Coordinates of C-alpha atoms in Angstrom, one line a residue:
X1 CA -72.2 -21.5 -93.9
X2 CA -75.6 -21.3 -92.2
X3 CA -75.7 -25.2 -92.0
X4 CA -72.1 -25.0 -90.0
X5 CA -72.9 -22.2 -87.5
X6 CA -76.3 -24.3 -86.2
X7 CA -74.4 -27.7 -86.2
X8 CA -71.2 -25.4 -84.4
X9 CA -73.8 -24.5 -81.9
X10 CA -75.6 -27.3 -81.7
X11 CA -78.7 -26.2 -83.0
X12 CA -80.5 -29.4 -85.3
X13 CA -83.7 -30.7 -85.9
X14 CA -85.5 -27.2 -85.7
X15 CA -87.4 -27.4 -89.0
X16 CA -89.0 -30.5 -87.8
X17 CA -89.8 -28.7 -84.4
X18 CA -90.8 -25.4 -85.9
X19 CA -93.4 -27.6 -88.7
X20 CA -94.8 -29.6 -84.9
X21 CA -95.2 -26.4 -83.4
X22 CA -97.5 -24.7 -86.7
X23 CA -99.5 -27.8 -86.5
X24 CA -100.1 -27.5 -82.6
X25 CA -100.8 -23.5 -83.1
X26 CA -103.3 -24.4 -86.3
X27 CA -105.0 -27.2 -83.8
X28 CA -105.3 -24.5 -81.2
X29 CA -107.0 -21.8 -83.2
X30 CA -109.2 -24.8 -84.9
X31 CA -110.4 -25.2 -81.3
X32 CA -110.9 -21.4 -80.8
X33 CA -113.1 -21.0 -83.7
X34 CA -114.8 -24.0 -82.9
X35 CA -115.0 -24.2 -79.1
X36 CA -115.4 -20.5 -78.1
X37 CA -117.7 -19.5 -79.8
X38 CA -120.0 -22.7 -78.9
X39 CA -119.0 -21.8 -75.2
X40 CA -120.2 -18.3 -75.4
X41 CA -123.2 -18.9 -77.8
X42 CA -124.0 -21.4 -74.6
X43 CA -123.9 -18.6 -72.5
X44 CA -125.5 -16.4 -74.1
X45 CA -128.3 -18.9 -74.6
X46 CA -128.5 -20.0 -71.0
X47 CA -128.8 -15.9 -69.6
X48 CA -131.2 -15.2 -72.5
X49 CA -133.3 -18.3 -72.0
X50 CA -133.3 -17.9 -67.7
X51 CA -133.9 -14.1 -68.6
X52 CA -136.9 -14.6 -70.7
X53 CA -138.7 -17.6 -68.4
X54 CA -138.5 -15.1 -65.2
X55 CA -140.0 -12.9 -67.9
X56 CA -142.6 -15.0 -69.1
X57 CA -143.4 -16.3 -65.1
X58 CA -143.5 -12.7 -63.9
X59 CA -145.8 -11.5 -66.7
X60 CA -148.3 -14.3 -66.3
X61 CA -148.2 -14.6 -62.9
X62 CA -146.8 -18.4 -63.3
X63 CA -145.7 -20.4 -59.5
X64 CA -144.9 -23.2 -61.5
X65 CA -141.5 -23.8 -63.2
X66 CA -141.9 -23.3 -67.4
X67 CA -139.7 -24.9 -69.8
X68 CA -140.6 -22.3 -72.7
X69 CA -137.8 -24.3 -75.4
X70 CA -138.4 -28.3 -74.1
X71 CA -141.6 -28.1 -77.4
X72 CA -143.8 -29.4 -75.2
X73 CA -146.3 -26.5 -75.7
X74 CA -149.2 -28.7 -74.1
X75 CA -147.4 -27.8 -71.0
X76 CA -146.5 -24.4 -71.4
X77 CA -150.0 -23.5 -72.9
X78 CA -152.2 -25.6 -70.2
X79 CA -149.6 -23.8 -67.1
X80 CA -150.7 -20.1 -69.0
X81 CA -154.1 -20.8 -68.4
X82 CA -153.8 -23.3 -64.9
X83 CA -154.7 -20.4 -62.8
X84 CA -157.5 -18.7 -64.8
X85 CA -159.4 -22.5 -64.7
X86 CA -159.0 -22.7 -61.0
X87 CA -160.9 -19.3 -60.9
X88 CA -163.9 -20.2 -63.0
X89 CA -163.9 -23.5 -61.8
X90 CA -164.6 -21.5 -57.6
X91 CA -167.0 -19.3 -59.7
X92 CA -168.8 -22.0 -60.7
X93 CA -169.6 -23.5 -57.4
X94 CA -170.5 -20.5 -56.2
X95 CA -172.6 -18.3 -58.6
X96 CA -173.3 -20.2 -61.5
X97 CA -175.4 -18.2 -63.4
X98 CA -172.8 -16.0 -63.7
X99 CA -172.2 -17.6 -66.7
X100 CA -175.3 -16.7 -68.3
X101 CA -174.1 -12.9 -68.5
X102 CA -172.3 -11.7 -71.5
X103 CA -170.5 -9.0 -69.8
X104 CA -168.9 -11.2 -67.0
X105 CA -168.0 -13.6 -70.1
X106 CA -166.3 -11.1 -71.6
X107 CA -164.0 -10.5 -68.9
X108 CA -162.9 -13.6 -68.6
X109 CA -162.4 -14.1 -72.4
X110 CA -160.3 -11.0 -72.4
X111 CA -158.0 -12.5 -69.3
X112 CA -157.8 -15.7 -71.5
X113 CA -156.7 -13.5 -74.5
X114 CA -153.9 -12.2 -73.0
X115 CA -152.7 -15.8 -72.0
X116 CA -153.3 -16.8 -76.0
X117 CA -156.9 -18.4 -75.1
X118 CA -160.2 -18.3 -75.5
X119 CA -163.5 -18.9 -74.0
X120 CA -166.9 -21.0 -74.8
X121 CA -169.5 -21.5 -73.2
X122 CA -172.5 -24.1 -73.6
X123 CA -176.4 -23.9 -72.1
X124 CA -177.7 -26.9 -72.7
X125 CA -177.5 -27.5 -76.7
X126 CA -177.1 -24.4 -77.2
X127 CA -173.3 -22.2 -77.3
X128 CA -174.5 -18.9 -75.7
X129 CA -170.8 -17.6 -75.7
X130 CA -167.8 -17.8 -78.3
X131 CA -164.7 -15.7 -77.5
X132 CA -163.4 -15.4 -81.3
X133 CA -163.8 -13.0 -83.3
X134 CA -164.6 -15.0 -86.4
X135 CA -167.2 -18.2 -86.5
X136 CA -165.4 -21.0 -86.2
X137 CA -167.9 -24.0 -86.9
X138 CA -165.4 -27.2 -87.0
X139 CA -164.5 -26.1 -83.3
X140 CA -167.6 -26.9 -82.1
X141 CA -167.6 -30.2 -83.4
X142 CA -164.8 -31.4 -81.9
X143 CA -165.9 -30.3 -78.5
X144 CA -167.2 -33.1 -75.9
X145 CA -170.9 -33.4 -74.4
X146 CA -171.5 -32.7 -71.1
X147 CA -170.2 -35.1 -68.4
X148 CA -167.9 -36.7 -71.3
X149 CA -164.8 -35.6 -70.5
X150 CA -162.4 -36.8 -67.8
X151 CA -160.5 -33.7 -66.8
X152 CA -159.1 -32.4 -63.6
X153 CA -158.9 -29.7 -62.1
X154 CA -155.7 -28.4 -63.3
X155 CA -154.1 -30.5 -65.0
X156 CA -157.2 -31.9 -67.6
X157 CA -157.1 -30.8 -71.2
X158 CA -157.9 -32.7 -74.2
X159 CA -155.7 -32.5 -77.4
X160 CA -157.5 -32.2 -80.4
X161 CA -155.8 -33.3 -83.8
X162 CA -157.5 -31.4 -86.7
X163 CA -156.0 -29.0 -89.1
X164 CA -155.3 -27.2 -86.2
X165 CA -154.1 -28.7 -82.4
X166 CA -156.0 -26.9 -79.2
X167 CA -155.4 -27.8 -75.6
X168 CA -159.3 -27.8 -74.8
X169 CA -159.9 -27.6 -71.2
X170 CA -163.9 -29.0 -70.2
X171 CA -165.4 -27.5 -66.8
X172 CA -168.7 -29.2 -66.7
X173 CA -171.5 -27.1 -64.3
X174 CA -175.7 -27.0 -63.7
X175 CA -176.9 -23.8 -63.6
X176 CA -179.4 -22.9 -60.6
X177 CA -182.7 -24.0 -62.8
X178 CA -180.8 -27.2 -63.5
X179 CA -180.0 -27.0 -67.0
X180 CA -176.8 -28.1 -68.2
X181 CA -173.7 -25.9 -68.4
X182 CA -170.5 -26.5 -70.1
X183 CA -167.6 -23.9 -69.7
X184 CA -164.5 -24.5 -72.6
X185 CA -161.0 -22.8 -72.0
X186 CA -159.1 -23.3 -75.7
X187 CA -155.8 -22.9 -76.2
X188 CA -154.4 -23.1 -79.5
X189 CA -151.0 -24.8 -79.5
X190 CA -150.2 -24.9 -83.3
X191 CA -146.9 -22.5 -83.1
X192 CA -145.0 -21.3 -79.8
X193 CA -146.0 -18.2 -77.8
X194 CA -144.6 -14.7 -78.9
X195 CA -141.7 -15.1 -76.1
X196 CA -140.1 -18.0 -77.8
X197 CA -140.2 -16.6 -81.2
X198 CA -138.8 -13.4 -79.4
X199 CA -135.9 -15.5 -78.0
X200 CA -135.4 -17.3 -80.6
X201 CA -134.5 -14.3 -82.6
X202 CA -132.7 -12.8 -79.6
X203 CA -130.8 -15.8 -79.3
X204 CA -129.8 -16.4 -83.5
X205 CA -128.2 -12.4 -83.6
X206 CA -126.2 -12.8 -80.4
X207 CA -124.8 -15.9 -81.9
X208 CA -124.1 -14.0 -85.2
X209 CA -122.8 -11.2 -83.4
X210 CA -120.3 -14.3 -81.2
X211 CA -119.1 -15.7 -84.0
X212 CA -118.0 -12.4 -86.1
X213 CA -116.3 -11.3 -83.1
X214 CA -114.4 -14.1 -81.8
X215 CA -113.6 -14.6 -85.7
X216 CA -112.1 -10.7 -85.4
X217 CA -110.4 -11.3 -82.4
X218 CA -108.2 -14.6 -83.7
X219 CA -107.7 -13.4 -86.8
X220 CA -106.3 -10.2 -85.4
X221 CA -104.3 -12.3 -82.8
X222 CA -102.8 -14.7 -85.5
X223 CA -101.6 -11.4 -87.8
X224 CA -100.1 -9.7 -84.7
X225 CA -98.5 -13.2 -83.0
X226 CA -97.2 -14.0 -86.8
X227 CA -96.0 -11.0 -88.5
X228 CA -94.9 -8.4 -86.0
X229 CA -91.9 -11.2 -84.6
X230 CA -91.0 -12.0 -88.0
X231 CA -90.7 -8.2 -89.2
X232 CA -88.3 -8.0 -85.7
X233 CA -86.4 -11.4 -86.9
X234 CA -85.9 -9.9 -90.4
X235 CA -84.2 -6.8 -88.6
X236 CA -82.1 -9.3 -86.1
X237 CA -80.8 -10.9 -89.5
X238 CA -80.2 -8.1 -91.2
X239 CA -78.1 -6.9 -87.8
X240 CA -76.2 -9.9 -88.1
X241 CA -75.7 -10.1 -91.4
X242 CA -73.8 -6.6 -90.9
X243 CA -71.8 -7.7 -87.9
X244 CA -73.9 -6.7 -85.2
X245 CA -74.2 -9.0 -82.2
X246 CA -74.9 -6.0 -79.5
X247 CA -78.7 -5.8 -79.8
X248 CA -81.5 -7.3 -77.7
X249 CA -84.3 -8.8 -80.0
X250 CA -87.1 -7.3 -78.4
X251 CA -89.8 -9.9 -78.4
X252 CA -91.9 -11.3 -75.7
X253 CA -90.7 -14.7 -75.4
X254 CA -93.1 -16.1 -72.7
X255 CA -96.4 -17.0 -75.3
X256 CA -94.9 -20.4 -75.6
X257 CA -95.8 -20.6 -79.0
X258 CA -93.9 -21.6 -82.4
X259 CA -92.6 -18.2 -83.0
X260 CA -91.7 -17.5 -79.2
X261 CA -89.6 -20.7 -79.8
X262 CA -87.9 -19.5 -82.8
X263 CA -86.9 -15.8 -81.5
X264 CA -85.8 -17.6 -78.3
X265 CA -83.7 -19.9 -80.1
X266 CA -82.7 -17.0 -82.8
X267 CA -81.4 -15.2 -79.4
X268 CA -79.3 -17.7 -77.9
X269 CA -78.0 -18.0 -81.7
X270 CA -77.0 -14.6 -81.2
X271 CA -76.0 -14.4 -77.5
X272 CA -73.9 -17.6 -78.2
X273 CA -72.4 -15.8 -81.7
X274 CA -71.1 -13.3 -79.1
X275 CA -70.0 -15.6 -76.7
X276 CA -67.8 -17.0 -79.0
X277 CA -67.1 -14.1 -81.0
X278 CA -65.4 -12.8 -77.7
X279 CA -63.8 -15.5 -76.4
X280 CA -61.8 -16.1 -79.6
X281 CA -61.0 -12.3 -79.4
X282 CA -59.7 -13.4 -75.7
X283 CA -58.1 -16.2 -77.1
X284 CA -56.2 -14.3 -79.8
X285 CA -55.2 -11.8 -76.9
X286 CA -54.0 -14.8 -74.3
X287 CA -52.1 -16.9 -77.0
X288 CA -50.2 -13.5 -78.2
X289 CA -49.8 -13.1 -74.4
X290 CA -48.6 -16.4 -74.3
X291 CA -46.3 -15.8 -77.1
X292 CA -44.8 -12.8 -75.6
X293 CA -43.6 -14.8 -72.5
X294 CA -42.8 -17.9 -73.8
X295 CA -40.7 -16.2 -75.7
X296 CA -39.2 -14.0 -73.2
X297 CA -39.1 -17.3 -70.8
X298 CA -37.0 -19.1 -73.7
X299 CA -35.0 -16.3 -74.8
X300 CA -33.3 -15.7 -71.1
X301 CA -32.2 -19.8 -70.3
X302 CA -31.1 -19.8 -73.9
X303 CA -28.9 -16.5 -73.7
X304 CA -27.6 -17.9 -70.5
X305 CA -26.6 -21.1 -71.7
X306 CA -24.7 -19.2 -75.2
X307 CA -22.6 -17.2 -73.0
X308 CA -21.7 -20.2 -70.8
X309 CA -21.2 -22.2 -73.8
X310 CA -18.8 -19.0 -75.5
X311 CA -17.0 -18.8 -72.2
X312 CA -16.2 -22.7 -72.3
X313 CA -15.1 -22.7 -75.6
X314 CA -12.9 -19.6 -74.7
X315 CA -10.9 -21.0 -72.3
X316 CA -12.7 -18.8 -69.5
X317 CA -13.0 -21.8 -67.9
X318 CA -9.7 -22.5 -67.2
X319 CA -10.0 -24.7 -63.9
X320 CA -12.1 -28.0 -63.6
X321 CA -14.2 -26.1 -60.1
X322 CA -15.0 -23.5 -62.7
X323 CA -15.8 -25.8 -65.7
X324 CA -17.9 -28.1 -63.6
X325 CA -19.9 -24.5 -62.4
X326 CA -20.6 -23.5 -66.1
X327 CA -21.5 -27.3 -67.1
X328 CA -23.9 -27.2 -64.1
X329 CA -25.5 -23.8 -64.7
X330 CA -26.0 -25.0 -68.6
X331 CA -27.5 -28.0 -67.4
X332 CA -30.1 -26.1 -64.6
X333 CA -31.1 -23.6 -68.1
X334 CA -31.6 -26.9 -70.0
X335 CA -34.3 -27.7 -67.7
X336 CA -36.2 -24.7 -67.4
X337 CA -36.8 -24.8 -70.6
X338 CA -37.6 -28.9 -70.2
X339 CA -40.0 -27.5 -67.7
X340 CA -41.5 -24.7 -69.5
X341 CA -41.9 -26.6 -72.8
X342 CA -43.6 -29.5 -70.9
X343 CA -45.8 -26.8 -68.7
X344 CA -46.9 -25.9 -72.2
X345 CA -47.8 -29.3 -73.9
X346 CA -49.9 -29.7 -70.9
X347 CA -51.4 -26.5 -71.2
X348 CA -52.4 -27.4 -74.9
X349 CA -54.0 -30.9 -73.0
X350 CA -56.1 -28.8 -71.0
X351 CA -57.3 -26.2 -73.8
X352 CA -58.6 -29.6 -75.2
X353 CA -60.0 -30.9 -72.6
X354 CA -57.5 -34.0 -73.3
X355 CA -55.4 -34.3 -70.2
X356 CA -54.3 -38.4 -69.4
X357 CA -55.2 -39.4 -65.8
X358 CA -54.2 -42.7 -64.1
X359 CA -55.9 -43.0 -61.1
X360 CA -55.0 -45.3 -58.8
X361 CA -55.2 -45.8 -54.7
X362 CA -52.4 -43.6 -53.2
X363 CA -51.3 -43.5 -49.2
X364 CA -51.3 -39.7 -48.4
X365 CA -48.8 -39.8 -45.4
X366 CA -46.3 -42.1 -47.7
X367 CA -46.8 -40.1 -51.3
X368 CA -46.8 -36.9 -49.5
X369 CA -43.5 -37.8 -47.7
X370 CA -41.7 -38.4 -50.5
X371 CA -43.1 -35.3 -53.0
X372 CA -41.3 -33.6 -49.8
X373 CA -37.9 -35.7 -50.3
X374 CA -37.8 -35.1 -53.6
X375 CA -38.3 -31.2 -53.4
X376 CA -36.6 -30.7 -50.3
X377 CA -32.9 -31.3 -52.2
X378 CA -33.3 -28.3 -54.5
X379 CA -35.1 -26.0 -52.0
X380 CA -31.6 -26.3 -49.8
X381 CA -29.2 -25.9 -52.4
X382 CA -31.3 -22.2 -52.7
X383 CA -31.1 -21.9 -49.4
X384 CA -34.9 -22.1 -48.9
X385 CA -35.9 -24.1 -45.5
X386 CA -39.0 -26.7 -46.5
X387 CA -41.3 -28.0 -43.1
X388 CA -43.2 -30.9 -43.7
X389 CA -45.9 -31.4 -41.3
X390 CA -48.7 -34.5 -41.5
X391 CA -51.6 -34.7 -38.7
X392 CA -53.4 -37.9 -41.3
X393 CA -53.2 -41.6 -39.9
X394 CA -50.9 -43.8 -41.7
X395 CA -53.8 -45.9 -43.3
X396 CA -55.6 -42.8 -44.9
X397 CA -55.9 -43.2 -48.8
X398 CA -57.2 -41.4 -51.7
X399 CA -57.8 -42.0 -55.2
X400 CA -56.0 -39.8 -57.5
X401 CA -53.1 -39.5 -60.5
X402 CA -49.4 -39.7 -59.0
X403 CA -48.2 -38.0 -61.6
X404 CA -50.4 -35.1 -62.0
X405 CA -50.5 -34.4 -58.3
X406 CA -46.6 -34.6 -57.9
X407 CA -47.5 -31.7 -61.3
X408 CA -49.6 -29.9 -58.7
X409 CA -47.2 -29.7 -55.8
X410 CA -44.1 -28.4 -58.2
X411 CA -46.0 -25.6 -59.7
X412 CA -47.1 -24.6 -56.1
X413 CA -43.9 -24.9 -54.8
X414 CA -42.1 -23.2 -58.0
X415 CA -44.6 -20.3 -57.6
X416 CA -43.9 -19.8 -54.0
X417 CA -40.2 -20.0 -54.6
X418 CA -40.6 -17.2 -57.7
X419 CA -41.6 -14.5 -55.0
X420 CA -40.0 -15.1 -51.9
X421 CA -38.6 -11.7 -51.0
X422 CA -36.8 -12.8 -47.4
X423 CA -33.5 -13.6 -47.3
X424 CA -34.1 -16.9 -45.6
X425 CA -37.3 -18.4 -47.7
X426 CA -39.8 -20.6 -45.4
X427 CA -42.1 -23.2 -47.5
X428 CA -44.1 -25.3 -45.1
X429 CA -46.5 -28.1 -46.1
X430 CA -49.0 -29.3 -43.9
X431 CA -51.2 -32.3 -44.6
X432 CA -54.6 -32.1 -42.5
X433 CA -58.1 -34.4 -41.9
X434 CA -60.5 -32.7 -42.3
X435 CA -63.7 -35.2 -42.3
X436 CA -64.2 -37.0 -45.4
X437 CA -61.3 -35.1 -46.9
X438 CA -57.8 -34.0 -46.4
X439 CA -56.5 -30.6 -47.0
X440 CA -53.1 -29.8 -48.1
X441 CA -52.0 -26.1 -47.4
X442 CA -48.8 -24.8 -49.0
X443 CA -47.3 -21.9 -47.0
X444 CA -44.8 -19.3 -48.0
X445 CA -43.1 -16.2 -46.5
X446 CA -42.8 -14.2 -49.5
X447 CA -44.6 -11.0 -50.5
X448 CA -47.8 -12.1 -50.3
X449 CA -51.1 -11.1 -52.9
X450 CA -52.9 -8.0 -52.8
X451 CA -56.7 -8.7 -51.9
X452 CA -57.8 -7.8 -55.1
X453 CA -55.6 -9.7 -57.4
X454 CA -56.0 -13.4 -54.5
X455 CA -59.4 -14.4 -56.3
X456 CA -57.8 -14.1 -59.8
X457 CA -54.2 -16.1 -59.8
X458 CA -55.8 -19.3 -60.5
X459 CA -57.1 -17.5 -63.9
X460 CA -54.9 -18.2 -67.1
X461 CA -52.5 -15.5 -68.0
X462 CA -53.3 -13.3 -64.9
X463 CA -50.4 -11.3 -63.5
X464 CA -50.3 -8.5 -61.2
X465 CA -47.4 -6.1 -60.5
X466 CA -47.2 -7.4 -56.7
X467 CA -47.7 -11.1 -56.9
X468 CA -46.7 -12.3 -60.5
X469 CA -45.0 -9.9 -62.3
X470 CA -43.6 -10.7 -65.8
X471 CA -39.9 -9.8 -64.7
X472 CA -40.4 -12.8 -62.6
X473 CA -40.8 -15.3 -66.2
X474 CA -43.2 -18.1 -66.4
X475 CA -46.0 -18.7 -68.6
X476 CA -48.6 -17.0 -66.7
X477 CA -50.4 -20.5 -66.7
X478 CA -48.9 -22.9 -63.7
X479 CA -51.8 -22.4 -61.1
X480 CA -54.3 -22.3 -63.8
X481 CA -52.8 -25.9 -64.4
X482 CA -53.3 -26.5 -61.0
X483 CA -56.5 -25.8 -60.4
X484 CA -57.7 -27.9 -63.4
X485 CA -56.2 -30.9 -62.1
X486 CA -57.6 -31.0 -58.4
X487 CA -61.0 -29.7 -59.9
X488 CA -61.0 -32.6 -62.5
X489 CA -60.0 -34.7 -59.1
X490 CA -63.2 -33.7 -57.6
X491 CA -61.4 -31.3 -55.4
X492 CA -61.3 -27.3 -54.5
X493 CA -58.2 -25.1 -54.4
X494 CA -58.0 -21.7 -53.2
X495 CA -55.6 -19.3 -51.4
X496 CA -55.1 -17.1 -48.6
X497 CA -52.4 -14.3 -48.5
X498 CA -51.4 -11.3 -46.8
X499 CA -49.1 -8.6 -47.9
X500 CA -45.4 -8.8 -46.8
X501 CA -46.1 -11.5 -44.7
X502 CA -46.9 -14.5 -47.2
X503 CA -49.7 -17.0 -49.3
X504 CA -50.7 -19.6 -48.5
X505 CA -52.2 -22.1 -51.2
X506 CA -54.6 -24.8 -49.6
X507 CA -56.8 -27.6 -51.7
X508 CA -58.8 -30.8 -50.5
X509 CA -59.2 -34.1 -52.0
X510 CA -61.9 -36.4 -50.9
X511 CA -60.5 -39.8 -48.7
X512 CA -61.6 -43.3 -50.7
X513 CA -63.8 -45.4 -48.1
X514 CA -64.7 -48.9 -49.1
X515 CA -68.2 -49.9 -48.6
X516 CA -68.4 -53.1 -46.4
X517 CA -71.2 -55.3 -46.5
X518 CA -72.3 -57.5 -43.9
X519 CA -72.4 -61.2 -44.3
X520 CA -76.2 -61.1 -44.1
X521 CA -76.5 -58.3 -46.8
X522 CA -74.2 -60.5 -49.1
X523 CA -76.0 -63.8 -48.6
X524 CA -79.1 -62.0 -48.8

């Protein structure tokens, strides 16, 4: 049964989409766990890092951009101390002896300390200064005579390879007697400076602390995208399952995602369940409608043509005027219900969409013209007065069914003819251009259409007590009839009508125009 109702309403092929649709949702939230966090542990990483160089700059009084994570300590350890060199280096020129004074070392060893240096200084052959705290003989060893080492300014240094790495920095001097002087900035460059373990550290939690909460976040996102729809589907089901199609499934359909997709799909399901459950209950009501009055509409042309039959085979029709009268009025019931049985073969077409056209090329003054001959005979003999008026060239054509149209004119006609309430009826056709179109109107001078019922007569089965009233007969169905043809001929009907005066019906076909080509276009 389930299988039925999705082919009925055309829903197939949603297990594959639904499956698509999981593995596009699991791709996504492999991207989230994956891509996020990386994104935001980049961030993170980038403010900490910027954050902690302006730090490290502002605390060492650094001009000079630092990378503190490129691993080139050499760099970052020989910038620490750039500015503390430059000093002793002026001190030197200036004041040498300076250097002989324990005191004034001190200072500067302290300065040096807090930059994660040290100081030495030579006399001679003698080291009259050492600025750590413990004797550290293999140092010395490894330290360059005087006038041996080719360092700058700033930039000079001298990596030492031992068991442990120093950035030495050599400022070579003569003291004011004339003795040698050697002044040695150290740096030891074996592990990073406290600021980069500190980041380092800083930067390993908030990663941590990224990851557990963008894994929170999507797995709380997953459970509330996945479960809280499915609870409301399960509730939808269980509504339909007990005959309930009035309820809204209340879902927000806009995520775009699989299960957005199936509650949209589950809701046209059940908008389209009612759609159809109430236009079979409007079906039901129209064909026992149509029932009622074809069975009225049969009932009074057959009664009619009983008695007339009774009366003949009575002798009531004694003379051959009268005989001919009752033969004729048997033969006029015959085909109103000829009519009326054919009106509803055609309106069983048209329920199934089946309806046979033959188009063809028609001339609109010359078909028109003789519809008119044709209907004109039988309006007379009721003593209805037809006018036929055509304002189209001669040569005008359009493309359309004979047959069907000639159907279209009748019912008109036999509509108008139903409700005329004068004692001399008035049907006038007029046949206008109007552009690429011409427009037939249909006028009457019967009772006219109340304002609110005009927009509805084309419906099936619509009657009013002013303009189609069942006393009247007739399937309730010839304009409806109507309108489907001219629609199905491209075209538009509707009416205008006004209340004791009369309706008019008016409806447009479009004119066939052959396309001419040029000699040019057809050689070219």
């Amino acid at each position: 049964m389930t299988d039925y109702i999705r082919r009925r309403l055309g829903f197939t092929g949603g297990k594959d989409r639904v499956a698509m649709k999981i593995k596009t949702r699991l791709g996504i939230a492999f991207l989230t766990i994956t891509l996020v966090p990386m994104f935001l542990i980049y961030l993170a990483f980038s403010v900490l890092t910027n954050y902690q160089i302006r730090a490290f700059r502002e605390s060492h009084g650094l001009t000079e951009p630092v990378d503190l994570l490129s691993g080139n300590t050499i760099q970052i350890f020989n910038r620490l101390t750039q500015s503390n060199q430059k000093a002793i280096q002026e001190k030197l020129e200036k004041d040498p002896d300076r250097f002989a004074d324990p005191e004034y070392l001190d200072s500067i060893n302290q300065e040096l300390n807090a930059k994660y240096a040290y100081l030495i200084v030579r006399r001679g052959d003698q080291f009259i200064y050492s600025g750590i705290t413990q004797e550290n003989s293999d140092i010395y060893r490894h330290l360059s005579n005087y006038d041996e080492s080719d360092t700058t300014l700033l930039e000079g240094g001298i990596y030492l390879d031992g068991e442990t790495q120093h950035l030495i920095k050599q400022l070579d001097f003569k003291y004011s007697d004339g003795v040698k002087g050697t002044v040695f900035i150290i740096s030891s460059i074996d592990d990073f400076v406290p600021e980069v373990k500190s980041m380092f550290v800083e930067i390993l939690i908030s990663g941590i602390m990224i990851l557990m909460f963008t894994g929170i976040m999507l797995t709380g996102w997953v459970y509330k995208s996945l479960l809280a729809p499915l609870n409301k589907l399960q509730l939808a089901t269980n509504e339909i399952k007990n005959g309930n199609l009035d309820f809204t499934l209340d879902v927000d359909m806009d995520n775009g995602d699989e299960i957005s997709q199936l509650c949209q799909d589950f809701e046209e399901m059940r908008m389209r369940l009612k759609e159809s459950t109430e236009e079979k209950v409007q079906y039901d009501k129209e064909s026992k409608e149509l029932i009622s009055n074809i069975s009225h509409d049969l009932k009074t042309p057959i009664t009619a043509i009983k008695g007339y039959v009774e009366g003949i085979l009575d002798g009531v029709a004694s003379s051959p005027e009268k005989l001919d009268k009752y033969i004729r009025t048997i033969y006029n019931k015959a085909n109103d219900m000829d009519r009326l049985i054919d009106e509803l073969t055609f309106y069983s077409k048209i329920d199934t969409n089946k309806i046979p056209y033959t188009f063809s090329k028609i001339n609109v003054a010359n078909y028109f013209r003789d519809c008119v001959e044709e209907v004109g005979l039988e309006l007379d003999s009721n003593n209805i007065e037809l006018g036929y008026f055509n304002y189209v060239d001669e040569d005008v054509v359009v493309i359309a069914d004979a047959e069907q149209m000639k159907r279209v004119v009748n019912n008109v006609i036999s509509n108008s003819v139903k409700y005329l309430d004068k004692k001399r009826g008035i049907i006038n056709i007029r046949i206008k251009d109007v552009g690429d179109f011409i427009q037939v109107e249909i006028e009457d001078n019967g009772r006219g259409i109340g304002a609110k019922d005009l927009p509805n007569i084309f419906d099936r089965f619509y009657r009013t007590d002013s303009s189609r009233n069942s006393s009247k007969g007739g399937s309730g169905i010839g304009l409806s009839i109507v309108r489907k043809i001219i629609e199905d001929h491209g075209g538009k009907i509707w009416a205008t009508s006004k209340e004791g005066i009369g309706t008019e019906i008016h409806f447009v076909l479009r004119k066939y125009q052959e396309v001419i080509h040029d000699e040019e276009d057809l050689d070219y």
